[in-house]
mmCIF file of C-alpha atoms in Angstrom:
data_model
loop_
_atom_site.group_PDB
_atom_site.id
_atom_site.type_symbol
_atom_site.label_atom_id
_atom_site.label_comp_id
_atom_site.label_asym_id
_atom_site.label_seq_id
_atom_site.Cartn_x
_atom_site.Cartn_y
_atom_site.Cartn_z
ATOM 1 C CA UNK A 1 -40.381 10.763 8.062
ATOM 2 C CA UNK A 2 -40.439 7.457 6.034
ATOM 3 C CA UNK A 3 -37.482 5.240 5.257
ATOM 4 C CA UNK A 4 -36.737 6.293 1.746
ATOM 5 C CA UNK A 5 -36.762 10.324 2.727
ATOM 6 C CA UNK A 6 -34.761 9.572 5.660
ATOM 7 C CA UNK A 7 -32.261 7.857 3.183
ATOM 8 C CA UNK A 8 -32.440 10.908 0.711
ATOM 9 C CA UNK A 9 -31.329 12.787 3.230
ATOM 10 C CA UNK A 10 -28.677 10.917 4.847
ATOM 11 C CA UNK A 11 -27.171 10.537 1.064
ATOM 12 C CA UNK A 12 -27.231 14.112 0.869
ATOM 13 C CA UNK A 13 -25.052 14.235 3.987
ATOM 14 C CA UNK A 14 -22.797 11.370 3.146
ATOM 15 C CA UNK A 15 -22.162 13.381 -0.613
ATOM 16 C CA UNK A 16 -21.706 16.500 1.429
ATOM 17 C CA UNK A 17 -18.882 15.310 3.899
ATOM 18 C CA UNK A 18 -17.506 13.323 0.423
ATOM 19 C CA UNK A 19 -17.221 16.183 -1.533
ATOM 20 C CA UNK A 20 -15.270 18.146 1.764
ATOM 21 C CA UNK A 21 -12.822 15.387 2.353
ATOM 22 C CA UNK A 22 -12.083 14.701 -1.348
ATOM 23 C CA UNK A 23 -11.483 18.778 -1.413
ATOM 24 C CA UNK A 24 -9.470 18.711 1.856
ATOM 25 C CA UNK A 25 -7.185 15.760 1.355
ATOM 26 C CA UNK A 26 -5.919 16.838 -1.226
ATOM 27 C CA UNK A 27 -4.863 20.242 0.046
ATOM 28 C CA UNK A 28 -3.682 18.659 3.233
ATOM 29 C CA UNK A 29 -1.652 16.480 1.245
ATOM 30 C CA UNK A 30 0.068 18.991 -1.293
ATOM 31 C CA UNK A 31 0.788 21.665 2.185
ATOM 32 C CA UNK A 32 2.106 18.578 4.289
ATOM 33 C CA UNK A 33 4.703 17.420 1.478
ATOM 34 C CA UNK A 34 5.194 20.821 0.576
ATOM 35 C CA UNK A 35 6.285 21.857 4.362
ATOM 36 C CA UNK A 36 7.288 18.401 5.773
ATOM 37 C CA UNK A 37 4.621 18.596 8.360
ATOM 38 C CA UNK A 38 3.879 15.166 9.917
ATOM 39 C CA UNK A 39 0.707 16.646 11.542
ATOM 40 C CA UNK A 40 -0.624 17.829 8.211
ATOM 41 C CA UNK A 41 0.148 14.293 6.692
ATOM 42 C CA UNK A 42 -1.510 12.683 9.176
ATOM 43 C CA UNK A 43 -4.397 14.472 8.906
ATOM 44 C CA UNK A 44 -4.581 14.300 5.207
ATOM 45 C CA UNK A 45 -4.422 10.227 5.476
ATOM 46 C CA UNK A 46 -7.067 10.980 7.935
ATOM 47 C CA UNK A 47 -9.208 12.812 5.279
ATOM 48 C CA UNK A 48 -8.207 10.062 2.718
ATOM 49 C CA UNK A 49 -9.571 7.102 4.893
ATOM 50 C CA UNK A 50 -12.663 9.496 5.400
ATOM 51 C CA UNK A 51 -13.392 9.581 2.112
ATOM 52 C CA UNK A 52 -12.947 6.326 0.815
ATOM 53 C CA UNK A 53 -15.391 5.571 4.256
ATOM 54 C CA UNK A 54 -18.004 7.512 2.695
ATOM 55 C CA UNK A 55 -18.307 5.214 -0.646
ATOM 56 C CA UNK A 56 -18.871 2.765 1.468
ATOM 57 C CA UNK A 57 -21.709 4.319 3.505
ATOM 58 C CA UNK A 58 -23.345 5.084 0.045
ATOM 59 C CA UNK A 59 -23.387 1.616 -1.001
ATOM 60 C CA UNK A 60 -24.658 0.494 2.615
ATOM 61 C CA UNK A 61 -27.779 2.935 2.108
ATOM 62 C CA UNK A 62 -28.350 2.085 -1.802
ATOM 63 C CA UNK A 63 -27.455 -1.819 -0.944
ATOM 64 C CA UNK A 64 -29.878 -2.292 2.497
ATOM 65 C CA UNK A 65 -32.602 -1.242 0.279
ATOM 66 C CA UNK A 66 -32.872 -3.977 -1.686
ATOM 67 C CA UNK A 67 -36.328 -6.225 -1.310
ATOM 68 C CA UNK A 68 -35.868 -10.058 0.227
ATOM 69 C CA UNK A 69 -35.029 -12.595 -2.269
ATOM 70 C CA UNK A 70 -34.583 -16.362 -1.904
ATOM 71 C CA UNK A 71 -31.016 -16.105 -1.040
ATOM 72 C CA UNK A 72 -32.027 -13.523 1.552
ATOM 73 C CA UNK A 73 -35.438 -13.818 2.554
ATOM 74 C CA UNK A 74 -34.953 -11.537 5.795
ATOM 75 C CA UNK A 75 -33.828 -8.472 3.194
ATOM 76 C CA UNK A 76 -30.600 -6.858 3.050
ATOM 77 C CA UNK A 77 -31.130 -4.539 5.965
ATOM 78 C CA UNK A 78 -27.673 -5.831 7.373
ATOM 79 C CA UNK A 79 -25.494 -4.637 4.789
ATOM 80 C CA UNK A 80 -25.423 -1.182 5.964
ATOM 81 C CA UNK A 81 -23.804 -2.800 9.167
ATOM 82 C CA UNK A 82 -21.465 -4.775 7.021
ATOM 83 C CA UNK A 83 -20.236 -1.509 5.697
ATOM 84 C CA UNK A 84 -20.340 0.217 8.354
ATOM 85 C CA UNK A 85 -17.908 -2.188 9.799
ATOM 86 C CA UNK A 86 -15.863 -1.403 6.995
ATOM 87 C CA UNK A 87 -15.645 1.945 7.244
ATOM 88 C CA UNK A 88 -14.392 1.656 11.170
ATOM 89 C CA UNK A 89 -11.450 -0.758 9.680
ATOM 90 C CA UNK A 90 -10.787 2.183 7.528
ATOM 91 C CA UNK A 91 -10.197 4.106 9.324
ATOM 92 C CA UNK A 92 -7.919 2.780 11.430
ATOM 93 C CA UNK A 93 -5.863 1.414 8.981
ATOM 94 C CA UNK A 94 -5.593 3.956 6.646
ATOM 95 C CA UNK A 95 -5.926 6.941 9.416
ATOM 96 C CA UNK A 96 -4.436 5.742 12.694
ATOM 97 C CA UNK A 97 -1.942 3.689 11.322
ATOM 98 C CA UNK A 98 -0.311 6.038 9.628
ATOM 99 C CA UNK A 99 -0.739 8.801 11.922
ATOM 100 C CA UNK A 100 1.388 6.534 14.679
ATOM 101 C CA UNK A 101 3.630 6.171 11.825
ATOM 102 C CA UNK A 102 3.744 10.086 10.944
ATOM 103 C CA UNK A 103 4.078 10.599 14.747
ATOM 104 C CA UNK A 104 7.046 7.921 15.383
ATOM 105 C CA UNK A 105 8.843 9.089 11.965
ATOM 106 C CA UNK A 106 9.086 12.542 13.165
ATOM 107 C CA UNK A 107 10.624 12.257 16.692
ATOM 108 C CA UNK A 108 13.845 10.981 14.661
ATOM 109 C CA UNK A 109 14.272 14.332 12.809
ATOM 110 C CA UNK A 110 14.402 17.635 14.681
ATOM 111 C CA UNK A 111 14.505 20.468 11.648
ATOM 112 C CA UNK A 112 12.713 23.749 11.802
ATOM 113 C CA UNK A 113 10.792 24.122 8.916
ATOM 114 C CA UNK A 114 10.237 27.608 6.898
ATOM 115 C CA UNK A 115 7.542 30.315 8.504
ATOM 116 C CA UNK A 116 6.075 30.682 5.138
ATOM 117 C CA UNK A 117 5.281 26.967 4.820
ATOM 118 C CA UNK A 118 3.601 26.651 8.568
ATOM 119 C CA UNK A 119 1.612 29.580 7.327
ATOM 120 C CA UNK A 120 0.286 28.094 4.533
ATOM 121 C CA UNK A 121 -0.077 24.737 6.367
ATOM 122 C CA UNK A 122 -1.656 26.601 8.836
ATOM 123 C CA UNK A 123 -4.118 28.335 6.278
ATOM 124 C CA UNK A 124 -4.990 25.039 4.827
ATOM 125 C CA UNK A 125 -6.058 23.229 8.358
ATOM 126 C CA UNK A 126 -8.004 26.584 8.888
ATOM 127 C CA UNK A 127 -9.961 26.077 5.188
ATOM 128 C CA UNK A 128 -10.466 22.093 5.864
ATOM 129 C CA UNK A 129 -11.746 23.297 10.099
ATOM 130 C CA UNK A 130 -14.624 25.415 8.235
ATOM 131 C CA UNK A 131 -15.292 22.621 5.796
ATOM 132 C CA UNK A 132 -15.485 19.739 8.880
ATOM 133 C CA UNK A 133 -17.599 21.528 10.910
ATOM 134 C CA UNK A 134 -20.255 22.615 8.227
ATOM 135 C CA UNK A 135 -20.375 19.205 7.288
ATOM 136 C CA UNK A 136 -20.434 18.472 11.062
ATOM 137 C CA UNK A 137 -23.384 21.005 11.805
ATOM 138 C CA UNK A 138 -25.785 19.374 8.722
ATOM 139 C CA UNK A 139 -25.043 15.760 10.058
ATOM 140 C CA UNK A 140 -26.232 16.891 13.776
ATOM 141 C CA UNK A 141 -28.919 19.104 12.498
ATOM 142 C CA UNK A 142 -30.470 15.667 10.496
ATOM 143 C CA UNK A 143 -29.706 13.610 13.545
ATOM 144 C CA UNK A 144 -31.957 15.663 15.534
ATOM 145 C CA UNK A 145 -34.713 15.892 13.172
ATOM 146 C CA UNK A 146 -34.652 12.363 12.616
ATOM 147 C CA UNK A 147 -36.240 10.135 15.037
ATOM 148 C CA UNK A 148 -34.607 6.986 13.531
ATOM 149 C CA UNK A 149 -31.334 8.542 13.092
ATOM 150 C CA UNK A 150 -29.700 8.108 15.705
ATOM 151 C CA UNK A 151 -29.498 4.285 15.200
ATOM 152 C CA UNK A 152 -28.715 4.731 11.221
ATOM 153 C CA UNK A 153 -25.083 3.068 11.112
ATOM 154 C CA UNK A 154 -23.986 5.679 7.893
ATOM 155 C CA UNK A 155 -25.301 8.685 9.558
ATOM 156 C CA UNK A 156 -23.852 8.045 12.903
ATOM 157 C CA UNK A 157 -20.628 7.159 11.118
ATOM 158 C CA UNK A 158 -20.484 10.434 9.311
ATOM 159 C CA UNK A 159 -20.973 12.627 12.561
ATOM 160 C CA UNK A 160 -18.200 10.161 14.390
ATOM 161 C CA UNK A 161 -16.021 11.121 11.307
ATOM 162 C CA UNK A 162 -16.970 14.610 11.537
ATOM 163 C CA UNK A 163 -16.368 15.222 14.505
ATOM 164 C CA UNK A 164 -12.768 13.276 14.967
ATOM 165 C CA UNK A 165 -11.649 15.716 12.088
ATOM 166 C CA UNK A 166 -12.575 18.801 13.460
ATOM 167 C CA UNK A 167 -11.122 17.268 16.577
ATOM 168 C CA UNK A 168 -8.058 16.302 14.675
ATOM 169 C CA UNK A 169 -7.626 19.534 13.082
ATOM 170 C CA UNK A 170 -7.408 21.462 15.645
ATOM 171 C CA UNK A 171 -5.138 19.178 17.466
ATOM 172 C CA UNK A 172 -2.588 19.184 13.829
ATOM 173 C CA UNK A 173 -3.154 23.601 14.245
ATOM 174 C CA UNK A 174 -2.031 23.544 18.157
ATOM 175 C CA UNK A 175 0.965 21.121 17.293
ATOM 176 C CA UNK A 176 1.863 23.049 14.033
ATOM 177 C CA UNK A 177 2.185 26.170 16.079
ATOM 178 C CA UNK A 178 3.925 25.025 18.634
ATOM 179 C CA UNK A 179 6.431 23.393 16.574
ATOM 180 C CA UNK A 180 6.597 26.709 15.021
ATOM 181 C CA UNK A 181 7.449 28.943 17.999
ATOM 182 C CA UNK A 182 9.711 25.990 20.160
ATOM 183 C CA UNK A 183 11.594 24.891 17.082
ATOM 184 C CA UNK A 184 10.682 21.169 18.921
ATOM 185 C CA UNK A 185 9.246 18.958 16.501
ATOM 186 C CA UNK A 186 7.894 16.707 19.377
ATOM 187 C CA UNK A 187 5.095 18.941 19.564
ATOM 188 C CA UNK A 188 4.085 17.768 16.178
ATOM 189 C CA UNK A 189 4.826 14.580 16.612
ATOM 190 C CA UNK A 190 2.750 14.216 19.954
ATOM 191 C CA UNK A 191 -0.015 15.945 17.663
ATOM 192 C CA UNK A 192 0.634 13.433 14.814
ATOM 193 C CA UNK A 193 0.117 10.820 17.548
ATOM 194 C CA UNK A 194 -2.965 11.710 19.410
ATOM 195 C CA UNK A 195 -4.537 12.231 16.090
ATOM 196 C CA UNK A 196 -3.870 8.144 15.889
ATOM 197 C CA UNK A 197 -5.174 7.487 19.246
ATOM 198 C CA UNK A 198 -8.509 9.225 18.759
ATOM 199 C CA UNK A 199 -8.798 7.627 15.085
ATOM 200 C CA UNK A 200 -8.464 4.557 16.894
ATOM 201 C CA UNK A 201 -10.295 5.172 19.354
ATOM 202 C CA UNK A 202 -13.372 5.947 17.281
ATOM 203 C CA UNK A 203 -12.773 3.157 14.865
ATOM 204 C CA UNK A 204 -12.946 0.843 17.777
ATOM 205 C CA UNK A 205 -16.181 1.999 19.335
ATOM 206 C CA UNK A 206 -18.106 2.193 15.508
ATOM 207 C CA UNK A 207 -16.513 -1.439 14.739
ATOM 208 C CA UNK A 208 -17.804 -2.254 18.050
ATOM 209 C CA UNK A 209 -21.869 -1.190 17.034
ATOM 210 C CA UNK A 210 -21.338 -3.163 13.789
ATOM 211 C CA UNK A 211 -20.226 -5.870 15.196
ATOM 212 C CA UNK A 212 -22.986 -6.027 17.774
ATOM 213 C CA UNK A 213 -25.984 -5.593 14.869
ATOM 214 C CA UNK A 214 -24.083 -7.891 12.468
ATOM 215 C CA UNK A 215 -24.174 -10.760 14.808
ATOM 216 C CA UNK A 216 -27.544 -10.223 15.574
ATOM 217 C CA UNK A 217 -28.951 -7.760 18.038
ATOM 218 C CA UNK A 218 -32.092 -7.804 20.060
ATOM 219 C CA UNK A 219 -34.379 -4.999 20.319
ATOM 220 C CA UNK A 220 -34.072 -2.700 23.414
ATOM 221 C CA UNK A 221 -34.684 -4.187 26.844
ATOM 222 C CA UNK A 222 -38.047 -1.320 26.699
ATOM 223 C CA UNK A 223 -39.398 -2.369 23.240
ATOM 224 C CA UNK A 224 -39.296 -6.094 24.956
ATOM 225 C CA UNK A 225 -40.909 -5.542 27.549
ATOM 226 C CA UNK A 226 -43.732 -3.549 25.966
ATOM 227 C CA UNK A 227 -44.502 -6.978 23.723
ATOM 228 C CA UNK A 228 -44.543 -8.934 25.918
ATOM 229 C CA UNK A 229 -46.971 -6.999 28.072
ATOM 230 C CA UNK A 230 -49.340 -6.643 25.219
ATOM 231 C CA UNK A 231 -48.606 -10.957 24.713
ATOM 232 C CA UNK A 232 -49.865 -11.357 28.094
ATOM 233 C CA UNK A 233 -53.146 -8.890 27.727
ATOM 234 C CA UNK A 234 -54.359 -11.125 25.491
ATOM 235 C CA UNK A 235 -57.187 -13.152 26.968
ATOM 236 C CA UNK A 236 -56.144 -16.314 24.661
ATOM 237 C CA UNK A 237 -52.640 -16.831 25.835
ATOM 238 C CA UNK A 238 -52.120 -18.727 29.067
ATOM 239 C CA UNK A 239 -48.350 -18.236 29.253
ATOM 240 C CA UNK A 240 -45.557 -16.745 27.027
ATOM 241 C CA UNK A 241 -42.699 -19.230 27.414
ATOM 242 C CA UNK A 242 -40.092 -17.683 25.548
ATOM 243 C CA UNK A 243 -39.521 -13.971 23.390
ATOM 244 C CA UNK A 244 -36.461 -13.553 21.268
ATOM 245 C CA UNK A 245 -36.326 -10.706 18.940
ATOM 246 C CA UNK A 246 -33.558 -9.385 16.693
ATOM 247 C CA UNK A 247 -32.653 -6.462 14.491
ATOM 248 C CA UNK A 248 -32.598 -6.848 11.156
ATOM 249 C CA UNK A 249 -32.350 -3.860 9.714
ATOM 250 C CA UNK A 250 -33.065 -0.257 10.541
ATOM 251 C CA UNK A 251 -37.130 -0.564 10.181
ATOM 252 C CA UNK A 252 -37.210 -4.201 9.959
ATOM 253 C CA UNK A 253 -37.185 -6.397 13.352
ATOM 254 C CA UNK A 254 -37.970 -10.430 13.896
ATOM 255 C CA UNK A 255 -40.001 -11.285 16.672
ATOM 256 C CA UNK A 256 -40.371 -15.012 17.549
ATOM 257 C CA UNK A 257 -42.333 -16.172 21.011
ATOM 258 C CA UNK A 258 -43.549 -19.197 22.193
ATOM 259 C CA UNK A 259 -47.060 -18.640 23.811
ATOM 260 C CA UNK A 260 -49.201 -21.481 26.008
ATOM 261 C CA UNK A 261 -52.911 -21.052 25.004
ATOM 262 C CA UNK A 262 -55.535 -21.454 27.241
ATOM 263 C CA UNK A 263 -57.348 -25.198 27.122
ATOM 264 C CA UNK A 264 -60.166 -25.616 25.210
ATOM 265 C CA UNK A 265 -59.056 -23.855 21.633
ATOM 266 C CA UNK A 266 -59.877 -26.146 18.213
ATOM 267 C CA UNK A 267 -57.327 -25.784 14.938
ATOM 268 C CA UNK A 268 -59.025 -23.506 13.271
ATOM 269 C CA UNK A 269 -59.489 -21.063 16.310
ATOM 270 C CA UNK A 270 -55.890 -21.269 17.128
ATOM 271 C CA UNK A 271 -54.737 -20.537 13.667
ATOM 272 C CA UNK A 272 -57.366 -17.431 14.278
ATOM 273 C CA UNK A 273 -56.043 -16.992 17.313
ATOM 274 C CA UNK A 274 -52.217 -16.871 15.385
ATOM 275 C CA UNK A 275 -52.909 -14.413 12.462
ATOM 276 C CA UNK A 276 -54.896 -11.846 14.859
ATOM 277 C CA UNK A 277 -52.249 -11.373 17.732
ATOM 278 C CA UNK A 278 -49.680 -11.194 14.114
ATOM 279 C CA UNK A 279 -51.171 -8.360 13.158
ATOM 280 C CA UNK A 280 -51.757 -6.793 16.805
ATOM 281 C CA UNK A 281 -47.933 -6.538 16.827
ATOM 282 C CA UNK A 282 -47.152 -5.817 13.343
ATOM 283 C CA UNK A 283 -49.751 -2.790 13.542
ATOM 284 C CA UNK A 284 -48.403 -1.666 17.360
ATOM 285 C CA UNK A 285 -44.648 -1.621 16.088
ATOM 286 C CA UNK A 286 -44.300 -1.891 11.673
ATOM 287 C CA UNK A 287 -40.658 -2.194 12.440
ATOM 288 C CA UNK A 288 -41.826 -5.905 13.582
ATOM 289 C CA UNK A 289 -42.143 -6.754 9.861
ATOM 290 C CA UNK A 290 -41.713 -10.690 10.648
ATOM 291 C CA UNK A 291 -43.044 -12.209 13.226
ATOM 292 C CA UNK A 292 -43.476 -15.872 14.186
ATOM 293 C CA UNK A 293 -45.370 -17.706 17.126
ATOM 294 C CA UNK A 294 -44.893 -20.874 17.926
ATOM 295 C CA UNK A 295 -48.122 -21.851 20.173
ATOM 296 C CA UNK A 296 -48.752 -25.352 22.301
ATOM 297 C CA UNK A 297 -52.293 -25.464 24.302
ATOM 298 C CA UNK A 298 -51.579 -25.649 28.071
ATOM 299 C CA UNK A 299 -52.258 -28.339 30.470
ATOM 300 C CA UNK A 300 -56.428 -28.443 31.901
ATOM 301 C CA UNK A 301 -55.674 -28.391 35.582
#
C-alpha cells in the first residue's frame, strides 16, 4: 500500500471516530447534567478532548503531505508529530484535568440521585460503548493491514483514544452502578478519577513518541545495521567512520555517513563512486529519500 492510500484510509478512520465522539459528547454531556453524574461528565470532557484531537490528526495527515520548499527543504513530514503532540496535551488538559476535577468535586457531596436518571445515564454510556469499540475495531483492523501503520502518529493516536474510551466507559458504567445500589457517591468519584489517571496516563506515553520523532529520531537499531553492512560490502569503501540517520517523516528518512575510500581513486571516480552507492541505498530502502556521504581517501600503508 502506497503513502497516499494509506492516508485515505487513515482519514477515513480519523472522520469515523470524529463523527462518534462529536455524537457521544454530546449525549454524555446532556445525561451527566441532566443526572448530576460526575462519571458521565468526565467522560463527556473525555469525548470532547477526543474530538477536538481528531481535527488535529486531520490536519497532521493533510499538512505532512506537503512537497519540500525552501523554508523546508526536508518536507513537512514532521508536522504530523507536531500534532500529534498536540493531541496528547489535549487530552490531558481537557480530559484528565477535568476528570480529577469531576472526581475531587464529587467526594464533597454525598446525594443519591433518581433511578430513572442512572438509567438513562446508564443507556447513554451503553450507546457511546458500541460506538467506541466499532470505531476501535476499524482502527485495529487498518493497523493490521497496514505495514506502515503501526508507526503512523494519527492512526496510533486514534486506537490509544479508542481504546482509553471504551476503557473509560466501562469504568463511568461500573461506578454509575455502584453509586446506584450503595447510595456512596465515592464509587463515582473513584470512577471519575481513574478515568483521569488513565487519560493521563495515555497522554503521557503519546506526548512521549512525539516528542522523541520531533526532536529527531534515528532509524531502528536493525535498519542501521543493515546499511551499514551493505556500506561495508562495497569493494570501494575502506572504512565507514561514522552513520547517523534520522526520521523525517513516515516514508522519508536522512542518512548521512562518512566513508574512507580505498587509495588510489581520481575525482571523477569518486564522484562515481558517490552517486552509485546513493542510489544502492535509495533503491534498497525508498524511505532513505536523502542521503549524503561525506568521503576522504584513506591513508596508502
Amino acid at each position: 500500500m502506497n503513502r497516499k492510500e494509506s492516508d485515505g484510509k487513515t482519514r477515513v478512520t480519523v472522520l469515523v471516530a470524529l463523527a462518534a465522539n462529536l455524537v457521544i459528547a454530546v449525549a454524555k454531556a446532556v445525561a451527566g447534567i441532566a443526572v448530576g453524574s460526575p462519571a458521565l461528565l468526565s467522560e463527556a470532557a473525555h469525548s470532547v478532548a477526543d474530538s477536538m484531537n481528531e481535527v488535529f490528526l486531520l490536519l497532521s495527515v493533510r499538512r505532512s503531505r506537503r512537497p519540500p520548499d525552501v523554508r523546508h527543504p526536508f518536507g513537512y513530514g514532521k508536522e504530523r508529530y507536531f500534532w500529534a503532540l498536540l493531541a496528547a496535551v489535549g487530552m490531558f488538559v481537557m480530559g484528565g484535568c477535568f476528570s480529577f476535577y469531576q472526581g475531587f468535586h464529587a467526594l464533597g457531596a454525598d446525594k443519591q440521585e433518581s433511578h430513572a436518571g442512572y438509567v438513562a445515564g446508564l443507556a447513554v454510556l451503553a450507546v457511546a460503548l458500541l460506538a467506541e469499540g466499532g470505531s476501535l475495531l476499524r482502527a485495529l483492523h487498518q493497523l493490521r493491514s497496514d505495514k506502515d501503520g503501526a508507526r503512523d502518529p494519527a492512526l496510533r493516536t486514534v486506537v490509544a483514544e479508542d481504546s482509553t474510551a471504551v476503557l473509560g466507559v466501562v469504568l463511568a458504567m461500573v461506578g454509575m452502578v455502584l453509586h446506584l445500589i450503595t447510595g456512596k457517591v465515592v464509587w463515582e468519584a473513584s470512577a471519575s478519577i481513574a478515568i483521569g489517571l488513565l487519560l493521563v496516563y495515555v497522554a503521557y506515553r503519546l506526548g512521549r513518541e512525539a516528542r522523541d520523532r520531533l526532536i529527531g529520531e534515528a532509524v531502528e537499531p536493525e535498519l542501521r545495521n543493515r546499511i551499514r553492512e551493505l556500506l561495508d560490502d562495497q569493494p570501494e569503501i575502506d572504512n565507514v567512520a561514522a552513520l547517523l540517520t534520522m526520521r523525517l517523516g513516515l516514508d522519508s528518512t536522512l542518512v548521512a555517513a562518512r566513508v574512507d575510500l580505498a587509495p588510489g581513486f581520481d575525482s571523477e571516480e569518486v564522484e562515481l563512486v558517490c552517486v552509485r552507492i546513493k542510489r544502492l541505498i535509495s533503491t534498497a530502502w525508498p524511505q532513505a529519500d536523502h542521503v549524503f556521504l561525506d568521503i576522504t581517501e584513506a591513508p596508502e600503508d
